[in-house]
CSV table of C-alpha atoms and ligand atoms in Angstrom, one decimal:
chain,number,residue,atom,x,y,z
A,50,UNK,CA,2.7,0.2,-29.3
A,51,UNK,CA,0.8,2.3,-26.7
A,52,UNK,CA,1.2,6.1,-26.7
A,53,UNK,CA,1.6,6.4,-23.0
A,54,UNK,CA,2.9,10.0,-22.6
A,55,UNK,CA,-0.2,12.0,-23.2
A,56,UNK,CA,-3.2,9.9,-22.2
A,57,UNK,CA,-6.5,11.8,-22.9
A,58,UNK,CA,-9.6,11.1,-20.5
A,59,UNK,CA,-10.9,9.0,-22.9
A,60,UNK,CA,-8.1,6.7,-23.6
A,61,UNK,CA,-7.8,6.1,-20.1
A,62,UNK,CA,-11.3,5.3,-19.7
A,63,UNK,CA,-10.9,2.9,-22.5
A,64,UNK,CA,-8.4,0.9,-20.9
A,65,UNK,CA,-10.0,1.3,-17.3
A,66,UNK,CA,-13.1,-0.6,-18.7
A,67,UNK,CA,-11.1,-2.5,-21.5
A,68,UNK,CA,-12.2,-6.3,-21.5
A,69,UNK,CA,-10.5,-7.4,-24.6
A,70,UNK,CA,-7.9,-10.0,-23.6
A,71,UNK,CA,-5.5,-8.8,-26.5
A,72,UNK,CA,-5.6,-5.1,-25.9
A,73,UNK,CA,-4.8,-6.2,-22.3
A,74,UNK,CA,-2.0,-8.3,-22.7
A,75,UNK,CA,-0.5,-5.3,-24.7
A,76,UNK,CA,-1.3,-2.8,-21.9
A,77,UNK,CA,0.6,-5.2,-19.3
A,78,UNK,CA,3.6,-5.6,-21.7
A,79,UNK,CA,4.2,-2.1,-22.0
A,80,UNK,CA,4.0,-1.3,-18.4
A,81,UNK,CA,6.5,-4.4,-17.6
A,82,UNK,CA,8.8,-2.8,-20.2
A,83,UNK,CA,8.5,0.7,-18.7
A,84,UNK,CA,8.9,-0.9,-15.3
A,85,UNK,CA,12.0,-2.8,-16.5
A,86,UNK,CA,13.6,0.6,-18.1
A,87,UNK,CA,13.5,2.0,-14.6
A,88,UNK,CA,14.0,-0.9,-12.3
A,89,UNK,CA,15.3,-3.8,-14.3
A,90,UNK,CA,13.5,-7.1,-13.1
A,91,UNK,CA,14.1,-6.3,-9.6
A,92,UNK,CA,11.5,-6.9,-7.1
A,93,UNK,CA,11.9,-5.2,-3.7
A,94,UNK,CA,11.0,-6.5,-0.4
A,95,UNK,CA,9.7,-4.7,2.4
A,96,UNK,CA,9.1,-6.0,6.0
A,97,UNK,CA,5.9,-5.3,7.2
A,98,UNK,CA,5.3,-4.8,11.1
A,99,UNK,CA,1.1,-4.5,11.7
A,100,UNK,CA,1.8,-2.9,15.2
A,101,UNK,CA,-1.9,-2.1,16.2
A,102,UNK,CA,-5.1,-3.0,14.8
A,103,UNK,CA,-7.2,-0.5,17.1
A,104,UNK,CA,-8.2,2.5,15.2
A,105,UNK,CA,-10.6,5.6,15.9
A,106,UNK,CA,-12.2,6.0,12.4
A,107,UNK,CA,-14.9,4.1,10.9
A,108,UNK,CA,-14.2,3.4,7.2
A,109,UNK,CA,-17.3,1.2,6.0
A,110,UNK,CA,-14.9,-0.7,4.3
A,111,UNK,CA,-12.4,-1.7,6.9
A,112,UNK,CA,-12.2,-4.4,9.3
A,113,UNK,CA,-10.3,-2.5,11.9
A,114,UNK,CA,-13.2,0.3,12.1
A,115,UNK,CA,-13.7,1.2,15.5
A,116,UNK,CA,-17.5,0.0,15.1
A,117,UNK,CA,-16.2,-3.4,14.7
A,118,UNK,CA,-16.7,-5.5,18.0
A,119,UNK,CA,-16.1,-8.7,16.5
A,120,UNK,CA,-12.3,-8.5,16.4
A,121,UNK,CA,-9.7,-8.9,19.1
A,122,UNK,CA,-7.5,-5.9,19.1
A,123,UNK,CA,-3.9,-5.8,20.2
A,124,UNK,CA,-1.1,-3.4,20.3
A,125,UNK,CA,2.7,-3.9,20.3
A,126,UNK,CA,5.0,-1.8,22.6
A,127,UNK,CA,8.2,-0.5,21.5
A,128,UNK,CA,10.4,-3.8,22.6
A,129,UNK,CA,8.1,-5.8,20.4
A,130,UNK,CA,8.1,-3.6,17.4
A,131,UNK,CA,11.8,-3.6,17.7
A,132,UNK,CA,11.9,-7.5,18.0
A,133,UNK,CA,10.0,-7.4,14.6
A,134,UNK,CA,12.5,-5.0,13.2
A,135,UNK,CA,15.4,-7.4,14.3
A,136,UNK,CA,13.6,-10.5,12.9
A,137,UNK,CA,13.3,-8.6,10.0
A,138,UNK,CA,17.0,-7.7,9.6
A,139,UNK,CA,18.4,-11.0,10.2
A,140,UNK,CA,16.3,-12.0,7.5
A,141,UNK,CA,17.9,-9.4,5.3
A,142,UNK,CA,15.2,-6.7,4.8
A,143,UNK,CA,16.5,-3.0,4.5
A,144,UNK,CA,13.3,-1.8,4.6
A,145,UNK,CA,10.4,-2.1,8.0
A,146,UNK,CA,7.0,-0.7,7.0
A,147,UNK,CA,5.5,0.3,10.4
A,148,UNK,CA,1.4,0.1,10.0
A,149,UNK,CA,-1.4,0.6,12.2
A,150,UNK,CA,-5.0,1.9,12.3
A,151,UNK,CA,-5.4,5.3,13.6
A,152,UNK,CA,-4.6,4.8,17.1
A,153,UNK,CA,-4.1,7.8,19.6
A,154,UNK,CA,-2.8,5.4,22.2
A,155,UNK,CA,0.7,6.1,20.3
A,156,UNK,CA,1.3,9.6,20.9
A,157,UNK,CA,3.7,11.7,19.1
A,158,UNK,CA,6.1,11.2,21.9
A,159,UNK,CA,5.9,7.3,21.8
A,160,UNK,CA,6.2,7.3,18.3
A,161,UNK,CA,9.3,9.5,18.1
A,162,UNK,CA,10.9,7.0,20.5
A,163,UNK,CA,9.9,4.1,18.8
A,164,UNK,CA,11.2,5.6,15.3
A,165,UNK,CA,14.3,6.8,17.0
A,166,UNK,CA,15.0,3.4,18.5
A,167,UNK,CA,14.7,1.7,15.2
A,168,UNK,CA,17.0,4.5,13.5
A,169,UNK,CA,19.7,4.1,16.1
A,170,UNK,CA,19.7,0.2,15.9
A,171,UNK,CA,19.3,0.1,12.2
A,172,UNK,CA,21.3,3.5,10.8
A,173,UNK,CA,21.2,2.2,7.3
A,174,UNK,CA,17.7,0.8,7.0
A,175,UNK,CA,14.5,2.6,5.6
A,176,UNK,CA,11.6,3.5,7.9
A,177,UNK,CA,8.3,3.6,6.4
A,178,UNK,CA,5.3,4.8,8.4
A,179,UNK,CA,1.8,3.9,7.5
A,180,UNK,CA,-0.4,5.2,10.5
A,181,UNK,CA,-3.1,7.5,9.0
A,182,UNK,CA,-3.7,11.1,9.2
A,183,UNK,CA,-1.9,12.9,11.8
A,184,UNK,CA,-1.0,16.5,12.4
A,185,UNK,CA,1.8,18.2,10.2
A,186,UNK,CA,3.6,18.6,13.5
A,187,UNK,CA,3.6,14.9,14.0
A,188,UNK,CA,4.7,14.3,10.7
A,189,UNK,CA,7.6,16.4,11.1
A,190,UNK,CA,8.7,15.4,14.7
A,191,UNK,CA,8.8,11.6,13.0
A,192,UNK,CA,10.7,12.8,9.9
A,193,UNK,CA,13.0,14.3,12.3
A,194,UNK,CA,13.3,11.1,14.2
A,195,UNK,CA,14.4,9.3,11.2
A,196,UNK,CA,11.5,8.2,9.1
A,197,UNK,CA,11.9,8.1,5.6
A,198,UNK,CA,8.6,7.0,3.9
A,199,UNK,CA,5.2,7.4,4.7
A,200,UNK,CA,2.2,5.4,3.0
A,201,UNK,CA,-1.3,7.0,3.0
A,202,UNK,CA,-3.9,5.6,0.4
A,203,UNK,CA,-6.2,8.4,-0.6
A,204,UNK,CA,-8.4,5.4,-1.1
A,205,UNK,CA,-10.6,7.7,-3.7
A,206,UNK,CA,-10.0,10.8,-5.4
A,207,UNK,CA,-13.5,11.5,-5.9
A,208,UNK,CA,-15.3,13.4,-3.4
A,209,UNK,CA,-18.9,11.9,-3.6
A,210,UNK,CA,-17.5,8.5,-3.4
A,211,UNK,CA,-15.2,9.3,-0.6
A,212,UNK,CA,-18.2,10.3,1.6
A,213,UNK,CA,-20.1,7.1,0.8
A,214,UNK,CA,-16.9,5.0,2.2
A,215,UNK,CA,-16.1,7.0,4.9
A,216,UNK,CA,-17.8,8.5,8.1
A,217,UNK,CA,-18.8,12.3,8.2
A,218,UNK,CA,-15.6,12.9,10.5
A,219,UNK,CA,-13.4,12.1,7.4
A,220,UNK,CA,-12.7,14.5,4.4
A,221,UNK,CA,-10.9,14.0,1.0
A,222,UNK,CA,-9.6,17.3,1.5
A,223,UNK,CA,-7.6,16.5,4.6
A,224,UNK,CA,-6.5,13.3,3.3
A,225,UNK,CA,-4.9,15.2,0.3
A,226,UNK,CA,-3.4,17.9,2.4
A,227,UNK,CA,-1.7,15.3,4.7
A,228,UNK,CA,-0.4,13.8,1.1
A,229,UNK,CA,0.7,17.1,0.1
A,230,UNK,CA,2.1,17.9,3.2
A,231,UNK,CA,4.2,14.7,3.8
A,232,UNK,CA,5.8,14.9,0.1
A,233,UNK,CA,6.7,18.5,1.1
A,234,UNK,CA,8.6,17.4,3.8
A,235,UNK,CA,10.6,15.1,2.1
A,236,UNK,CA,8.9,11.7,2.7
A,237,UNK,CA,9.1,9.3,0.1
A,238,UNK,CA,5.0,9.4,-0.4
A,239,UNK,CA,2.6,6.6,-1.3
A,240,UNK,CA,-0.7,7.3,-2.1
A,241,UNK,CA,-3.2,4.6,-3.7
A,242,UNK,CA,-6.7,3.2,-3.8
A,243,UNK,CA,-8.9,0.1,-4.0
A,244,UNK,CA,-10.4,-1.3,-7.3
A,245,UNK,CA,-13.8,-2.3,-7.3
A,246,UNK,CA,-15.3,-0.9,-3.9
A,247,UNK,CA,-18.6,0.0,-3.3
A,248,UNK,CA,-20.1,3.1,-5.6
A,249,UNK,CA,-16.9,3.3,-7.5
A,250,UNK,CA,-17.3,4.2,-11.2
A,251,UNK,CA,-14.8,4.3,-14.3
A,252,UNK,CA,-14.9,8.1,-13.8
A,253,UNK,CA,-13.9,7.6,-9.9
A,254,UNK,CA,-10.7,5.4,-11.3
A,255,UNK,CA,-10.0,8.2,-13.9
A,256,UNK,CA,-9.9,10.7,-11.1
A,257,UNK,CA,-7.5,8.4,-9.0
A,258,UNK,CA,-5.4,8.1,-12.1
A,259,UNK,CA,-5.1,12.2,-12.5
A,260,UNK,CA,-4.8,12.9,-8.6
A,261,UNK,CA,-1.8,10.2,-8.6
A,262,UNK,CA,-0.5,12.8,-11.7
A,263,UNK,CA,-0.8,15.6,-9.7
A,264,UNK,CA,0.6,14.4,-6.5
A,265,UNK,CA,3.4,12.5,-8.2
A,266,UNK,CA,3.7,10.1,-5.3
A,267,UNK,CA,6.9,8.0,-5.2
A,268,UNK,CA,4.8,4.8,-4.1
A,269,UNK,CA,1.3,3.7,-5.2
A,270,UNK,CA,-0.5,1.1,-3.2
A,271,UNK,CA,-3.4,-0.7,-5.5
A,272,UNK,CA,-5.7,-3.7,-4.4
A,273,UNK,CA,-8.8,-5.0,-5.0
A,274,UNK,CA,-11.8,-4.2,-2.4
A,275,UNK,CA,-12.5,-7.3,-0.7
A,276,UNK,CA,-15.7,-7.8,1.7
A,277,UNK,CA,-14.9,-8.0,5.7
A,278,UNK,CA,-18.0,-9.6,7.0
A,279,UNK,CA,-18.2,-7.5,10.4
A,280,UNK,CA,-18.6,-4.3,8.1
A,281,UNK,CA,-21.5,-2.5,6.3
A,282,UNK,CA,-19.8,-3.4,3.1
A,283,UNK,CA,-20.2,-7.1,4.0
A,284,UNK,CA,-22.4,-8.1,1.1
A,285,UNK,CA,-20.9,-5.9,-1.8
A,286,UNK,CA,-18.7,-7.9,-4.4
A,287,UNK,CA,-15.0,-7.9,-4.2
A,288,UNK,CA,-13.1,-5.8,-7.0
A,289,UNK,CA,-11.8,-8.0,-10.1
A,290,UNK,CA,-8.4,-9.1,-10.9
A,291,UNK,CA,-8.3,-7.9,-14.4
A,292,UNK,CA,-9.4,-4.4,-13.5
A,293,UNK,CA,-6.7,-4.3,-10.8
A,294,UNK,CA,-4.0,-5.4,-13.1
A,295,UNK,CA,-5.3,-2.5,-15.6
A,296,UNK,CA,-5.1,-0.2,-12.9
A,297,UNK,CA,-1.8,-1.2,-11.9
A,298,UNK,CA,0.1,-1.1,-15.7
A,299,UNK,CA,-1.6,2.6,-16.2
A,300,UNK,CA,-0.1,3.6,-12.8
A,301,UNK,CA,3.0,2.3,-14.0
A,302,UNK,CA,2.7,4.1,-17.6
A,303,UNK,CA,1.6,7.2,-15.9
A,304,UNK,CA,4.2,7.1,-13.2
A,305,UNK,CA,6.9,5.2,-15.0
A,306,UNK,CA,9.3,5.6,-11.8
A,307,UNK,CA,6.9,4.5,-9.1
A,308,UNK,CA,7.1,1.9,-6.7
A,309,UNK,CA,4.2,-0.5,-6.7
A,310,UNK,CA,3.3,-3.4,-4.6
A,311,UNK,CA,1.8,-6.6,-5.7
A,312,UNK,CA,-0.4,-6.3,-2.8
A,313,UNK,CA,-1.8,-9.1,-0.6
A,314,UNK,CA,-5.1,-8.0,-1.3
A,315,UNK,CA,-4.6,-9.2,-4.9
A,316,UNK,CA,-2.6,-12.4,-3.7
A,317,UNK,CA,-6.4,-13.1,-1.4
A,318,UNK,CA,-8.4,-13.0,-4.4
A,319,UNK,CA,-6.1,-15.0,-6.8
A,320,UNK,CA,-3.6,-17.5,-6.0
A,321,UNK,CA,-1.5,-15.9,-8.9
A,322,UNK,CA,-2.6,-12.3,-8.2
A,323,UNK,CA,0.7,-10.8,-6.8
A,324,UNK,CA,2.8,-12.7,-9.7
A,325,UNK,CA,0.3,-11.3,-12.2
A,326,UNK,CA,0.7,-7.8,-10.5
A,327,UNK,CA,4.4,-7.9,-11.3
A,328,UNK,CA,3.6,-8.8,-14.5
A,329,UNK,CA,1.4,-5.9,-15.3
A,330,UNK,CA,4.2,-3.6,-13.9
A,331,UNK,CA,4.6,-3.8,-10.2
A,332,UNK,CA,8.0,-4.0,-8.4
A,333,UNK,CA,7.6,-4.3,-4.6
A,334,UNK,CA,6.3,-7.1,-2.2
A,335,UNK,CA,5.6,-6.8,1.3
A,336,UNK,CA,6.1,-10.1,3.5
A,337,UNK,CA,4.5,-9.8,7.1
A,338,UNK,CA,7.1,-9.7,10.1
A,339,UNK,CA,4.3,-9.1,12.5
A,340,UNK,CA,4.0,-11.6,15.4
A,341,UNK,CA,2.5,-15.1,14.0
A,342,UNK,CA,-0.3,-14.9,16.3
A,343,UNK,CA,-1.3,-11.1,15.9
A,344,UNK,CA,-1.5,-11.9,12.2
A,345,UNK,CA,-5.2,-13.0,11.6
A,346,UNK,CA,-6.4,-10.3,14.0
A,347,UNK,CA,-4.9,-7.7,11.5
A,348,UNK,CA,-8.3,-8.6,9.2
A,349,UNK,CA,-8.5,-5.3,7.0
A,350,UNK,CA,-10.8,-8.0,5.1
A,351,UNK,CA,-11.8,-11.7,4.8
A,352,UNK,CA,-9.5,-14.6,4.0
A,353,UNK,CA,-6.4,-12.6,3.8
A,354,UNK,CA,-3.3,-14.9,2.9
A,355,UNK,CA,0.2,-15.5,4.9
A,356,UNK,CA,-1.7,-15.1,8.3
A,357,UNK,CA,-0.5,-18.4,9.2
A,358,UNK,CA,3.3,-18.7,7.8
A,359,UNK,CA,6.3,-17.5,9.5
A,360,UNK,CA,8.2,-14.7,8.0
A,361,UNK,CA,10.8,-16.9,7.1
A,362,UNK,CA,8.5,-19.1,5.2
A,363,UNK,CA,6.6,-16.3,3.6
A,364,UNK,CA,10.4,-14.8,2.1
A,365,UNK,CA,10.8,-18.3,0.8
A,366,UNK,CA,7.8,-18.8,-0.8
A,367,UNK,CA,7.9,-15.3,-2.3
A,368,UNK,CA,11.2,-15.6,-3.7
A,369,UNK,CA,10.3,-18.6,-5.3
A,370,UNK,CA,7.2,-17.3,-6.8
A,371,UNK,CA,9.2,-14.0,-8.0
A,372,UNK,CA,11.7,-16.0,-9.8
A,373,UNK,CA,9.6,-18.7,-11.5
A,374,UNK,CA,8.2,-15.5,-13.1
A,375,UNK,CA,11.6,-14.1,-14.2
A,376,UNK,CA,11.9,-11.4,-12.0
A,377,UNK,CA,15.0,-10.7,-9.2
A,378,UNK,CA,14.1,-10.6,-5.6
A,379,UNK,CA,16.0,-7.6,-4.1
A,380,UNK,CA,16.6,-6.9,-0.3
A,381,UNK,CA,17.9,-3.4,-0.9
A,382,UNK,CA,16.6,-0.5,0.6
A,383,UNK,CA,15.0,0.0,-3.0
A,384,UNK,CA,14.8,3.7,-2.7
A,385,UNK,CA,12.8,5.5,-5.4
A,386,UNK,CA,15.0,6.3,-8.6
A,387,UNK,CA,14.4,9.8,-10.0
B,446,5AD,N1,-10.5,-4.7,1.0
B,446,5AD,C1,-9.3,-4.3,0.6
B,446,5AD,N2,-8.4,-3.3,0.9
B,446,5AD,C2,-8.9,-2.8,2.1
B,446,5AD,N3,-8.2,-1.8,3.1
B,446,5AD,C3,-8.8,-1.5,4.0
B,446,5AD,N4,-10.1,-2.4,4.0
B,446,5AD,C4,-10.1,-3.3,2.8
B,446,5AD,C5,-11.0,-4.0,2.1
B,446,5AD,N5,-12.0,-4.4,2.9
B,446,5AD,C6,-7.1,-1.0,2.3
B,446,5AD,C7,-7.1,0.4,2.3
B,446,5AD,C8,-6.1,1.0,3.5
B,446,5AD,C9,-5.1,-0.4,3.3
B,446,5AD,C10,-4.4,-0.2,4.7
B,446,5AD,O1,-5.8,-1.4,3.4
B,446,5AD,O2,-7.0,0.9,1.1
B,446,5AD,O3,-5.5,2.0,3.0
B,447,FES,FE1,3.5,-15.8,2.7
B,447,FES,FE2,3.5,-17.3,0.4
B,447,FES,S1,4.0,-15.2,0.5
B,447,FES,S2,3.1,-18.0,2.3
């Protein structure tokens, strides 16, 4: 039995670096139990709409970075975004996640009108935004327009590490300020980080966990770093499956009621990555509702899965995978449980 209430730094570092198969199995079993106590065997579905792959930032790991001239860029307009939501609704989704690069083309007025339109047409659905760092005023307006949740991974909680992965124009301080502001405004807030990113050390991961404890986000996205061939980090190795699973499990133990996705990146580095993520304490999946012809352009990293499938096909496939591991697909809103 793992004592999960008061992990010391030493204990956390032990599990962060642990490569003993039995100990890992115990850790995952414990995480599964904790998740089951709060969310039973349910796995929540979120419909992901990747509505713009333009980005003003230049994160060194990301394929959408503005210096990448090798990708074709696209934007969806309000009607196209609404159409994705309509398809999602007809497939049974009760949560829409609008994700994009940091794209100033979408002004506060435009985003407000998009969120309002979704809110009017789907009064009972959850609207999640994942559009990067914006002003507090902007966050406030979008919340008033009807957004309920916001995903903004902190990427790394270590100052020196953050600097090595981002251009000088970006700062960890602002990232954190955005997260605290979102939470305070009433958004269910998601933070998160990559595992195995270039220059990451076990100490960085420890700081990630401590930051999560401090912020107490409702959601935490964790996926392996995967090199993207048109970025400065193209030749760095990808993050490992087991490290990612250990971080998912530790996050579940430290934040027992959190909503943790089995990420697409995890499914990309291993054919059973997402299922193993669920077995290590994750309880959310995010099938893609973006128009099929745009999917491959949303190239955060190489070899991203599910870029060729129709949304309906993705859901069918995910349902099968989830039930075959003994979990229960849940299309409800899946709000955070206190
Ligand atoms: N590998 C894995 N994940 C990545 N992301 C961006 N680039 C990569 C990459 N090369 C993640 C970031 C971001 C999220 C949308 O995708 O953590 O927050
Ligand atoms: Fe998309 Fe399997 S989840 S095809």
